[in-house]
Backbone as ProteinMPNN parsed JSONL, in Angstrom:
{"seq_chain_A": "MTNSNLYDEDIKYEQKILNDIKNIDSETWWEMLDEFLTEYIDNNSLDEDKYFGHIFVALIDDECIEDEDFDNVRMKKSVSMDKINTLETWIGLEEVKALENELNEMTDEQKKETVIIYLYSNSWKFITSFQTDKDTIDSWN", "coords_chain_A": {"N_chain_A": [[115.477, 82.918, 172.465], [112.081, 83.215, 173.011], [109.457, 85.968, 171.912], [110.23, 89.661, 173.969], [107.447, 90.249, 174.628], [105.708, 88.192, 174.555], [106.982, 86.317, 176.048], [106.321, 88.262, 178.212], [103.788, 88.119, 178.726], [102.653, 85.354, 179.038], [104.224, 85.393, 182.314], [102.452, 86.626, 183.196], [99.864, 85.049, 182.758], [99.822, 82.679, 184.24], [100.718, 83.504, 186.053], [97.641, 84.518, 187.428], [96.834, 82.023, 186.605], [98.289, 80.872, 188.9], [97.761, 82.969, 191.819], [95.462, 82.631, 191.396], [94.838, 80.876, 193.178], [96.234, 80.948, 195.518], [97.946, 83.845, 196.04], [100.697, 83.029, 195.183], [104.263, 82.687, 194.257], [105.422, 82.787, 190.767], [108.138, 82.435, 190.214], [108.827, 81.159, 191.905], [107.844, 78.063, 191.41], [108.733, 77.966, 189.521], [111.413, 78.379, 189.41], [111.758, 75.497, 191.272], [110.777, 73.301, 189.576], [112.406, 73.829, 187.08], [115.017, 73.038, 188.438], [113.935, 70.441, 189.355], [113.697, 68.535, 186.909], [116.362, 69.194, 185.886], [117.436, 67.214, 188.004], [115.583, 65.232, 187.014], [116.329, 64.915, 184.631], [119.304, 64.224, 184.592], [119.414, 61.914, 186.7], [118.414, 59.823, 185.143], [120.065, 59.678, 183.202], [119.93, 60.897, 181.044], [120.071, 61.393, 177.164], [120.86, 63.542, 175.208], [118.421, 63.798, 173.017], [116.288, 62.731, 174.188], [114.26, 64.62, 175.379], [116.003, 67.25, 174.92], [112.92, 69.117, 172.348], [111.023, 67.891, 173.679], [107.935, 67.623, 175.808], [107.947, 67.549, 179.068], [105.338, 66.303, 181.389], [104.047, 67.129, 184.097], [103.137, 65.764, 188.223], [101.104, 67.147, 191.586], [100.062, 66.994, 194.286], [97.278, 67.568, 195.052], [96.629, 68.852, 197.82], [99.02, 70.309, 198.632], [100.159, 72.002, 197.176], [99.313, 74.61, 198.008], [100.869, 74.554, 200.365], [103.347, 75.056, 199.04], [104.471, 72.412, 199.564], [107.033, 70.606, 197.289], [108.151, 68.856, 197.322], [106.526, 66.241, 196.709], [106.207, 66.238, 193.479], [106.34, 64.389, 190.898], [107.612, 63.584, 187.912], [105.0, 62.138, 185.667], [104.843, 61.62, 182.386], [106.159, 61.771, 179.509], [106.022, 63.341, 175.901], [107.566, 63.295, 172.857], [107.723, 66.974, 171.064], [106.508, 66.551, 168.343], [104.346, 64.864, 168.945], [102.666, 65.843, 170.914], [99.417, 65.524, 170.557], [98.792, 62.494, 171.462], [99.03, 63.083, 174.607], [96.141, 64.61, 174.542], [94.915, 61.675, 176.571], [95.647, 62.575, 178.238], [95.891, 65.034, 180.407], [93.289, 66.631, 178.35], [91.225, 67.123, 175.77], [90.993, 70.599, 175.209], [93.592, 71.489, 176.301], [95.576, 70.036, 174.566], [94.887, 71.09, 172.704], [95.423, 73.733, 173.719], [98.563, 74.492, 173.961], [99.474, 72.654, 172.238], [99.122, 75.394, 170.841], [100.597, 77.51, 171.19], [102.771, 75.474, 171.047], [103.271, 76.348, 168.92], [104.29, 78.648, 168.274], [106.708, 78.715, 168.628], [109.742, 78.261, 166.096], [110.911, 75.159, 164.23], [113.51, 74.577, 164.273], [114.286, 76.093, 166.68], [111.993, 74.389, 168.954], [113.802, 72.098, 168.774], [115.646, 72.52, 169.964], [114.432, 73.277, 172.541], [113.199, 72.143, 176.08], [110.541, 71.638, 177.351], [108.513, 71.639, 180.577], [105.522, 71.037, 182.506], [103.036, 71.546, 184.702], [100.898, 70.026, 186.465], [98.034, 69.367, 188.936], [97.226, 66.982, 191.141], [94.141, 66.816, 190.253], [94.515, 66.9, 187.812], [94.625, 69.616, 187.076], [96.553, 73.423, 185.396], [98.565, 74.018, 186.246], [101.278, 76.053, 185.975], [103.958, 76.615, 183.981], [107.419, 75.314, 183.04], [110.375, 76.0, 180.763], [112.994, 75.15, 179.068], [116.526, 76.235, 177.504], [118.552, 74.498, 175.145], [120.955, 76.226, 175.914], [121.079, 76.974, 177.77], [120.903, 74.866, 179.472], [123.347, 73.694, 178.344], [124.617, 75.371, 180.399], [124.3, 74.46, 182.397], [126.905, 72.531, 183.21]], "CA_chain_A": [[114.051, 82.363, 173.061], [110.693, 83.788, 172.654], [110.363, 87.714, 172.108], [110.254, 89.586, 175.202], [106.136, 90.398, 174.803], [104.799, 86.892, 174.958], [106.45, 86.226, 178.044], [105.306, 88.958, 179.347], [101.467, 87.389, 179.258], [103.332, 84.767, 179.406], [104.514, 85.74, 183.237], [101.278, 87.44, 183.546], [98.802, 83.91, 182.526], [100.82, 81.75, 184.717], [100.348, 84.158, 187.666], [96.994, 84.901, 187.512], [96.454, 80.241, 188.208], [99.013, 80.971, 190.854], [96.902, 83.637, 191.953], [93.469, 82.026, 192.47], [95.097, 79.269, 193.795], [96.754, 81.466, 195.964], [99.193, 84.506, 196.091], [102.325, 82.389, 195.013], [105.472, 83.858, 193.105], [105.44, 82.153, 190.054], [109.038, 82.32, 190.283], [109.398, 79.682, 193.435], [107.181, 77.534, 191.078], [109.697, 78.035, 187.912], [113.29, 77.123, 190.241], [111.377, 73.957, 191.704], [110.705, 73.1, 188.246], [114.064, 73.92, 186.703], [115.976, 71.693, 189.952], [112.862, 68.741, 189.249], [113.924, 68.67, 185.114], [117.726, 68.903, 186.206], [117.637, 65.863, 188.352], [115.266, 64.157, 186.098], [117.992, 64.343, 183.652], [121.187, 63.329, 185.777], [118.71, 60.623, 187.536], [117.396, 59.038, 184.564], [120.916, 59.254, 182.285], [119.189, 60.907, 179.604], [120.749, 61.371, 176.266], [119.877, 65.33, 174.525], [117.277, 63.474, 172.231], [114.959, 62.206, 175.494], [114.631, 65.516, 176.523], [114.919, 68.015, 173.572], [112.527, 68.773, 171.375], [110.304, 66.925, 174.325], [107.401, 67.559, 176.549], [107.452, 66.277, 179.872], [103.908, 66.352, 182.036], [105.034, 66.3, 186.625], [102.315, 65.913, 188.822], [102.14, 67.044, 192.278], [99.27, 66.259, 195.696], [96.354, 69.393, 195.466], [96.969, 69.566, 199.524], [100.795, 70.334, 198.922], [100.172, 73.368, 196.577], [99.387, 76.048, 198.227], [101.584, 75.034, 201.332], [104.667, 74.357, 198.134], [105.399, 71.799, 199.418], [107.507, 70.17, 196.741], [108.649, 66.854, 196.905], [105.965, 65.625, 196.337], [105.785, 66.432, 192.041], [106.652, 63.132, 190.04], [107.017, 62.649, 186.245], [103.932, 61.536, 184.58], [105.066, 61.339, 180.833], [107.215, 62.83, 178.236], [105.981, 62.769, 174.537], [107.854, 64.41, 171.395], [106.304, 68.094, 170.672], [105.353, 66.546, 167.263], [103.919, 63.926, 168.846], [101.559, 65.897, 171.766], [98.216, 64.984, 170.8], [98.709, 61.923, 172.44], [98.344, 64.141, 175.841], [95.371, 64.039, 174.272], [94.317, 61.273, 176.906], [95.672, 62.911, 180.627], [94.842, 66.499, 179.612], [91.825, 66.744, 177.315], [91.374, 68.241, 174.401], [91.453, 71.954, 175.28], [94.694, 72.082, 177.116], [96.52, 69.967, 174.257], [95.685, 72.542, 171.421], [95.76, 74.945, 173.961], [99.872, 73.829, 173.881], [99.351, 73.581, 169.773], [99.104, 76.858, 169.929], [102.653, 77.508, 172.415], [104.065, 74.978, 170.166], [102.843, 76.596, 166.551], [104.326, 80.185, 168.006], [107.592, 78.071, 168.022], [110.334, 77.767, 165.505], [111.2, 74.045, 164.474], [114.85, 74.834, 164.964], [113.695, 76.366, 168.388], [111.274, 72.936, 168.928], [114.332, 71.229, 168.45], [116.28, 73.085, 171.297], [114.379, 73.795, 174.01], [112.454, 71.645, 176.407], [108.779, 72.013, 178.268], [107.945, 70.265, 181.794], [103.751, 70.919, 182.357], [102.992, 71.084, 186.084], [99.494, 70.408, 186.967], [97.398, 68.921, 190.416], [97.14, 64.73, 190.319], [93.218, 66.745, 190.044], [94.245, 67.487, 185.991], [94.504, 71.182, 187.277], [97.1, 73.731, 185.372], [99.518, 75.097, 187.937], [102.244, 76.558, 185.927], [104.827, 75.423, 183.231], [108.874, 75.979, 182.65], [110.555, 75.44, 179.376], [114.51, 75.95, 179.013], [116.386, 76.124, 175.816], [120.255, 74.054, 175.694], [121.877, 76.45, 176.276], [121.123, 77.545, 178.734], [121.29, 73.546, 180.151], [124.768, 72.966, 178.251], [125.303, 75.88, 180.858], [124.726, 73.968, 184.495], [128.087, 71.121, 183.087]], "C_chain_A": [[112.477, 82.958, 172.424], [110.698, 85.096, 172.366], [108.93, 87.982, 173.74], [108.168, 89.709, 175.584], [105.012, 89.116, 174.985], [105.806, 85.999, 176.002], [106.433, 86.978, 178.351], [104.464, 88.341, 179.459], [102.486, 86.095, 179.486], [103.385, 84.452, 181.204], [102.629, 86.105, 183.59], [100.483, 86.033, 183.562], [99.456, 83.315, 183.669], [100.426, 82.454, 186.599], [99.876, 84.25, 188.515], [96.515, 83.137, 188.26], [97.103, 80.505, 189.082], [98.507, 81.426, 192.252], [95.476, 83.354, 192.352], [93.272, 80.253, 192.575], [96.15, 79.593, 195.472], [97.748, 82.103, 195.804], [100.743, 83.679, 196.884], [103.225, 82.911, 193.667], [105.763, 82.42, 192.172], [106.964, 81.616, 190.156], [109.479, 80.979, 190.67], [108.966, 78.494, 192.421], [108.756, 77.256, 189.842], [111.125, 77.413, 188.618], [113.095, 76.435, 190.839], [111.328, 73.771, 189.969], [112.153, 72.802, 187.552], [114.962, 72.659, 187.794], [115.466, 70.31, 189.702], [113.405, 69.181, 187.822], [114.935, 68.263, 185.575], [118.354, 67.714, 187.094], [117.124, 65.279, 187.838], [115.981, 63.738, 185.104], [119.144, 63.996, 183.55], [120.31, 61.827, 186.297], [118.843, 60.231, 186.779], [119.088, 58.924, 183.316], [120.558, 59.4, 181.51], [119.688, 61.586, 178.18], [119.803, 62.357, 176.05], [118.617, 65.124, 173.654], [116.051, 62.813, 172.816], [114.781, 63.518, 175.953], [114.098, 67.265, 175.483], [113.898, 67.62, 173.327], [111.211, 67.806, 172.249], [109.633, 67.801, 175.647], [107.321, 66.645, 177.676], [105.589, 66.937, 180.787], [104.331, 65.811, 183.573], [103.011, 66.344, 186.698], [102.091, 66.297, 190.3], [100.415, 67.074, 193.169], [99.293, 67.978, 195.154], [96.448, 69.761, 196.755], [98.418, 69.574, 199.546], [101.119, 71.308, 197.824], [100.061, 74.532, 197.001], [100.761, 76.117, 199.346], [103.694, 74.501, 200.328], [105.204, 73.099, 198.265], [106.381, 70.19, 197.918], [108.209, 68.816, 196.384], [107.776, 66.326, 196.702], [105.672, 65.279, 194.778], [107.207, 65.634, 191.452], [106.237, 63.782, 188.537], [105.993, 62.153, 185.627], [103.681, 60.772, 183.391], [105.328, 62.401, 180.768], [106.665, 62.421, 176.717], [106.765, 63.554, 174.099], [107.172, 65.415, 171.219], [105.718, 67.77, 169.536], [104.753, 65.578, 167.951], [102.255, 64.653, 170.247], [99.855, 65.908, 171.522], [98.019, 63.79, 171.313], [98.998, 62.243, 173.983], [97.272, 64.276, 176.533], [94.255, 63.012, 176.82], [94.693, 61.638, 178.322], [95.715, 63.92, 180.343], [93.901, 66.809, 179.499], [92.576, 67.948, 175.933], [91.552, 69.811, 174.161], [92.48, 72.25, 175.571], [95.744, 71.541, 176.03], [96.678, 71.382, 172.717], [94.948, 73.748, 172.241], [98.021, 75.263, 173.454], [100.383, 73.432, 172.47], [99.667, 74.777, 169.697], [100.278, 77.886, 170.18], [102.711, 76.912, 171.275], [104.423, 76.014, 168.858], [103.516, 78.388, 166.479], [107.0, 80.241, 167.842], [108.552, 77.819, 167.04], [110.701, 76.293, 165.683], [112.215, 74.443, 165.106], [114.478, 75.255, 166.642], [112.947, 75.537, 169.221], [112.279, 72.569, 169.303], [115.367, 70.696, 169.63], [116.159, 73.187, 172.399], [112.987, 72.442, 174.972], [110.893, 72.018, 177.196], [108.715, 71.057, 179.027], [106.497, 71.095, 181.89], [103.165, 71.079, 184.099], [101.293, 70.582, 186.079], [98.962, 68.894, 188.425], [97.569, 67.574, 189.8], [95.4, 65.545, 189.945], [93.216, 66.834, 188.189], [94.312, 68.781, 185.738], [95.5, 71.7, 186.564], [97.292, 74.112, 186.491], [100.376, 76.067, 187.322], [103.131, 75.931, 184.929], [106.229, 76.737, 183.111], [109.567, 75.032, 181.379], [111.932, 76.067, 178.909], [115.34, 75.691, 176.894], [118.207, 75.032, 176.22], [121.02, 75.043, 175.596], [122.72, 76.922, 177.452], [121.355, 75.488, 180.131], [122.394, 72.737, 179.55], [125.732, 74.084, 179.362], [125.508, 75.244, 182.111], [125.805, 72.913, 184.283], [128.904, 72.03, 183.416]], "O_chain_A": [[112.133, 82.937, 171.242], [111.791, 85.653, 172.474], [107.935, 87.45, 174.235], [107.69, 89.295, 176.64], [103.859, 89.135, 175.418], [105.342, 85.075, 176.671], [106.599, 86.756, 179.551], [104.3, 87.857, 180.578], [103.142, 86.225, 180.519], [102.752, 83.475, 181.605], [101.917, 85.489, 184.383], [100.397, 85.719, 184.749], [99.634, 84.38, 184.26], [100.076, 82.024, 187.698], [100.26, 84.235, 189.684], [96.139, 82.833, 189.392], [96.627, 80.427, 190.215], [98.607, 80.856, 193.339], [94.706, 83.709, 193.244], [92.547, 79.28, 192.368], [96.599, 78.753, 196.252], [98.728, 81.456, 195.435], [101.381, 83.63, 197.936], [102.925, 83.339, 192.553], [106.166, 81.339, 192.602], [107.098, 80.393, 190.184], [110.137, 80.089, 190.13], [109.85, 77.639, 192.485], [109.489, 76.283, 189.669], [111.695, 76.342, 188.409], [114.109, 76.152, 191.477], [112.174, 74.387, 189.32], [112.792, 71.749, 187.546], [115.342, 71.525, 187.502], [116.136, 69.279, 189.763], [113.523, 70.399, 187.696], [114.948, 67.063, 185.85], [119.512, 67.316, 186.962], [117.747, 64.225, 187.717], [116.24, 62.592, 184.735], [119.833, 63.563, 182.626], [120.847, 60.73, 186.14], [119.914, 59.669, 187.008], [119.08, 57.932, 182.588], [120.517, 58.451, 180.727], [119.576, 62.799, 178.354], [118.61, 62.391, 176.351], [117.816, 66.047, 173.509], [115.061, 62.434, 172.19], [115.188, 63.665, 177.106], [113.089, 67.95, 175.317], [113.474, 66.499, 173.606], [110.488, 67.077, 171.569], [110.33, 68.486, 176.395], [106.902, 65.488, 177.647], [105.0, 67.985, 180.521], [104.718, 64.738, 184.036], [102.107, 66.667, 185.927], [103.05, 65.761, 190.857], [99.502, 67.208, 192.355], [100.095, 68.891, 194.957], [96.368, 70.966, 196.995], [99.033, 68.919, 200.387], [102.304, 71.459, 197.526], [100.632, 75.487, 196.474], [101.527, 77.077, 199.422], [104.701, 73.951, 200.772], [106.065, 72.605, 197.537], [106.095, 68.993, 197.946], [108.596, 68.13, 195.438], [108.216, 65.28, 196.223], [105.023, 64.259, 194.55], [108.404, 65.923, 191.461], [105.18, 64.25, 188.114], [106.418, 61.486, 184.683], [102.906, 59.84, 183.173], [105.108, 63.468, 181.34], [106.847, 61.267, 176.332], [106.905, 64.613, 174.711], [105.958, 65.22, 171.153], [104.633, 68.289, 169.275], [104.293, 65.001, 166.965], [101.173, 64.081, 170.386], [99.134, 66.342, 172.42], [96.889, 63.736, 171.798], [99.251, 61.194, 174.576], [96.991, 64.241, 177.731], [93.546, 63.493, 177.704], [94.204, 61.154, 179.342], [95.301, 63.747, 179.197], [93.337, 67.354, 180.447], [93.435, 68.731, 175.526], [92.117, 70.267, 173.168], [92.752, 73.403, 175.236], [96.827, 72.124, 176.083], [97.539, 72.047, 172.141], [94.143, 74.534, 171.742], [98.478, 76.154, 172.737], [101.369, 73.791, 171.827], [100.324, 75.297, 168.795], [100.695, 78.805, 169.475], [102.715, 77.656, 170.294], [105.413, 76.281, 168.177], [103.465, 79.17, 165.53], [107.913, 80.959, 167.434], [108.338, 76.629, 166.807], [110.857, 75.874, 166.829], [112.154, 74.7, 166.309], [114.497, 74.462, 167.584], [113.112, 75.814, 170.409], [112.197, 72.502, 170.53], [115.756, 69.612, 170.064], [117.032, 73.224, 173.266], [112.013, 72.017, 174.35], [110.631, 73.206, 177.382], [108.79, 69.878, 178.684], [106.497, 72.012, 181.069], [102.852, 69.93, 184.412], [100.62, 71.258, 185.301], [99.517, 67.816, 188.638], [97.864, 67.152, 188.681], [94.967, 64.809, 189.058], [92.219, 66.833, 187.466], [94.151, 69.262, 184.616], [96.254, 70.729, 186.505], [96.581, 74.442, 187.441], [100.42, 77.114, 187.969], [103.144, 74.7, 184.932], [106.289, 77.966, 183.091], [109.387, 73.844, 181.11], [112.038, 77.211, 178.468], [114.951, 75.288, 175.797], [118.776, 74.963, 177.309], [122.076, 74.724, 175.049], [123.859, 77.126, 177.874], [121.853, 75.312, 181.243], [122.61, 71.564, 179.854], [126.959, 74.02, 179.438], [126.518, 75.345, 182.808], [125.798, 72.144, 185.245], [130.099, 71.768, 183.548]]}, "name": "protein", "num_of_chains": 1, "seq": "MTNSNLYDEDIKYEQKILNDIKNIDSETWWEMLDEFLTEYIDNNSLDEDKYFGHIFVALIDDECIEDEDFDNVRMKKSVSMDKINTLETWIGLEEVKALENELNEMTDEQKKETVIIYLYSNSWKFITSFQTDKDTIDSWN"}
């Protein structure tokens, strides 16, 4: 999907953020977000056009982060990737610009076949993100 250098940089960046919170393994969070997203799609019977090409924003309470208490994660907002600027009210201009830069590295075809979930604390601090694509989601069935 993306080149390995970008993926490696993403891992380093997100692991640094998680290490700033506590020595938390990003793989654990990615697995949780993968499961959370899968359940959200299934439980809401979302059609592909409601999640591919979309960004989801989920929240977790600050006090649940270090305990890795994932039961508290909840979906807050979803938007199509071409409407990312509408997230400014929620996550701020600086975060939106960072996300736009990430999306600019993807082709239009990749965007159409990708779903991304960003996890923030309830104080709107970025925690981590997870992205998956059509091939992976198709393999769930």
